[in-house]
CSV table of C-alpha atoms in Angstrom, one decimal:
chain,number,residue,atom,x,y,z
A,10,MET,CA,-88.0,32.8,30.9
A,11,ARG,CA,-86.1,31.5,33.6
A,12,VAL,CA,-83.7,33.1,35.8
A,13,GLY,CA,-81.2,31.8,37.9
A,14,PHE,CA,-80.3,33.2,40.8
A,15,THR,CA,-78.2,32.6,44.6
A,16,THR,CA,-77.2,34.9,47.2
A,17,GLU,CA,-73.4,32.7,48.0
A,18,SER,CA,-70.7,34.5,47.4
A,19,PRO,CA,-68.4,32.8,44.3
A,20,VAL,CA,-65.4,33.2,47.1
A,21,GLY,CA,-67.2,32.1,50.6
A,22,THR,CA,-67.2,35.3,51.8
A,23,PRO,CA,-69.8,36.2,53.6
A,24,VAL,CA,-73.1,38.4,51.9
A,25,ASP,CA,-74.2,41.7,53.4
A,26,PRO,CA,-77.6,40.2,54.1
A,27,GLU,CA,-79.6,43.7,52.5
A,28,ALA,CA,-77.7,43.0,49.3
A,29,VAL,CA,-79.2,38.8,49.9
A,30,ALA,CA,-82.4,40.8,50.7
A,31,ALA,CA,-81.9,43.5,47.0
A,32,VAL,CA,-81.5,40.1,45.0
A,33,HIS,CA,-84.4,37.9,46.8
A,34,GLN,CA,-87.1,41.7,45.8
A,35,ALA,CA,-85.8,41.3,42.0
A,36,ALA,CA,-86.5,37.2,42.8
A,37,THR,CA,-89.9,38.5,43.2
A,38,PHE,CA,-90.5,41.5,40.6
A,39,LEU,CA,-89.1,38.3,38.3
A,40,GLU,CA,-91.8,35.8,39.2
A,41,GLN,CA,-95.2,38.8,39.4
A,42,ASN,CA,-93.8,39.5,35.7
A,43,GLY,CA,-94.1,35.8,34.2
A,44,PHE,CA,-90.6,34.6,34.4
A,45,GLU,CA,-89.9,31.2,36.1
A,46,VAL,CA,-87.3,31.6,38.8
A,47,GLU,CA,-84.9,29.2,40.7
A,48,GLU,CA,-82.4,29.8,43.1
A,49,ILE,CA,-79.8,27.7,42.4
A,50,GLU,CA,-76.3,26.4,43.0
A,51,VAL,CA,-73.3,27.5,40.6
A,52,PRO,CA,-69.8,25.5,41.4
A,53,THR,CA,-67.2,28.0,40.9
A,54,ASP,CA,-63.5,27.4,42.0
A,55,GLY,CA,-63.1,31.0,44.0
A,56,ARG,CA,-59.9,30.4,44.1
A,57,ALA,CA,-59.3,30.2,40.6
A,58,LEU,CA,-62.0,33.1,40.4
A,59,ILE,CA,-59.8,35.3,42.3
A,60,ASP,CA,-55.9,34.1,40.7
A,61,SER,CA,-57.9,34.8,37.5
A,62,TYR,CA,-58.5,38.3,37.7
A,63,TYR,CA,-54.7,38.9,39.2
A,64,ILE,CA,-53.9,37.3,36.5
A,65,ASN,CA,-55.8,39.5,34.0
A,66,GLU,CA,-55.8,42.5,36.0
A,67,ARG,CA,-51.5,42.4,35.5
A,68,ARG,CA,-51.8,42.3,32.2
A,69,ARG,CA,-54.3,45.1,31.4
A,70,ASN,CA,-52.1,47.3,33.4
A,71,GLY,CA,-48.6,46.0,31.9
A,72,GLY,CA,-47.9,43.9,35.2
A,73,HIS,CA,-49.1,45.9,37.8
A,74,VAL,CA,-52.1,45.1,40.4
């Protein structure tokens, strides 16, 4: 099985070094257990992601965020 991962924030914000280390630790664990693991770039429009989140939250909360 192939697994892709990234340590980059989809909205361009800094990622805590402990979170990055945890992702790498998990990737190493998967590799040691037979997975094909690769760090990848995920082309994400961070602004659209944020906008979509708030639109959905407004709908879910009756128009209030």
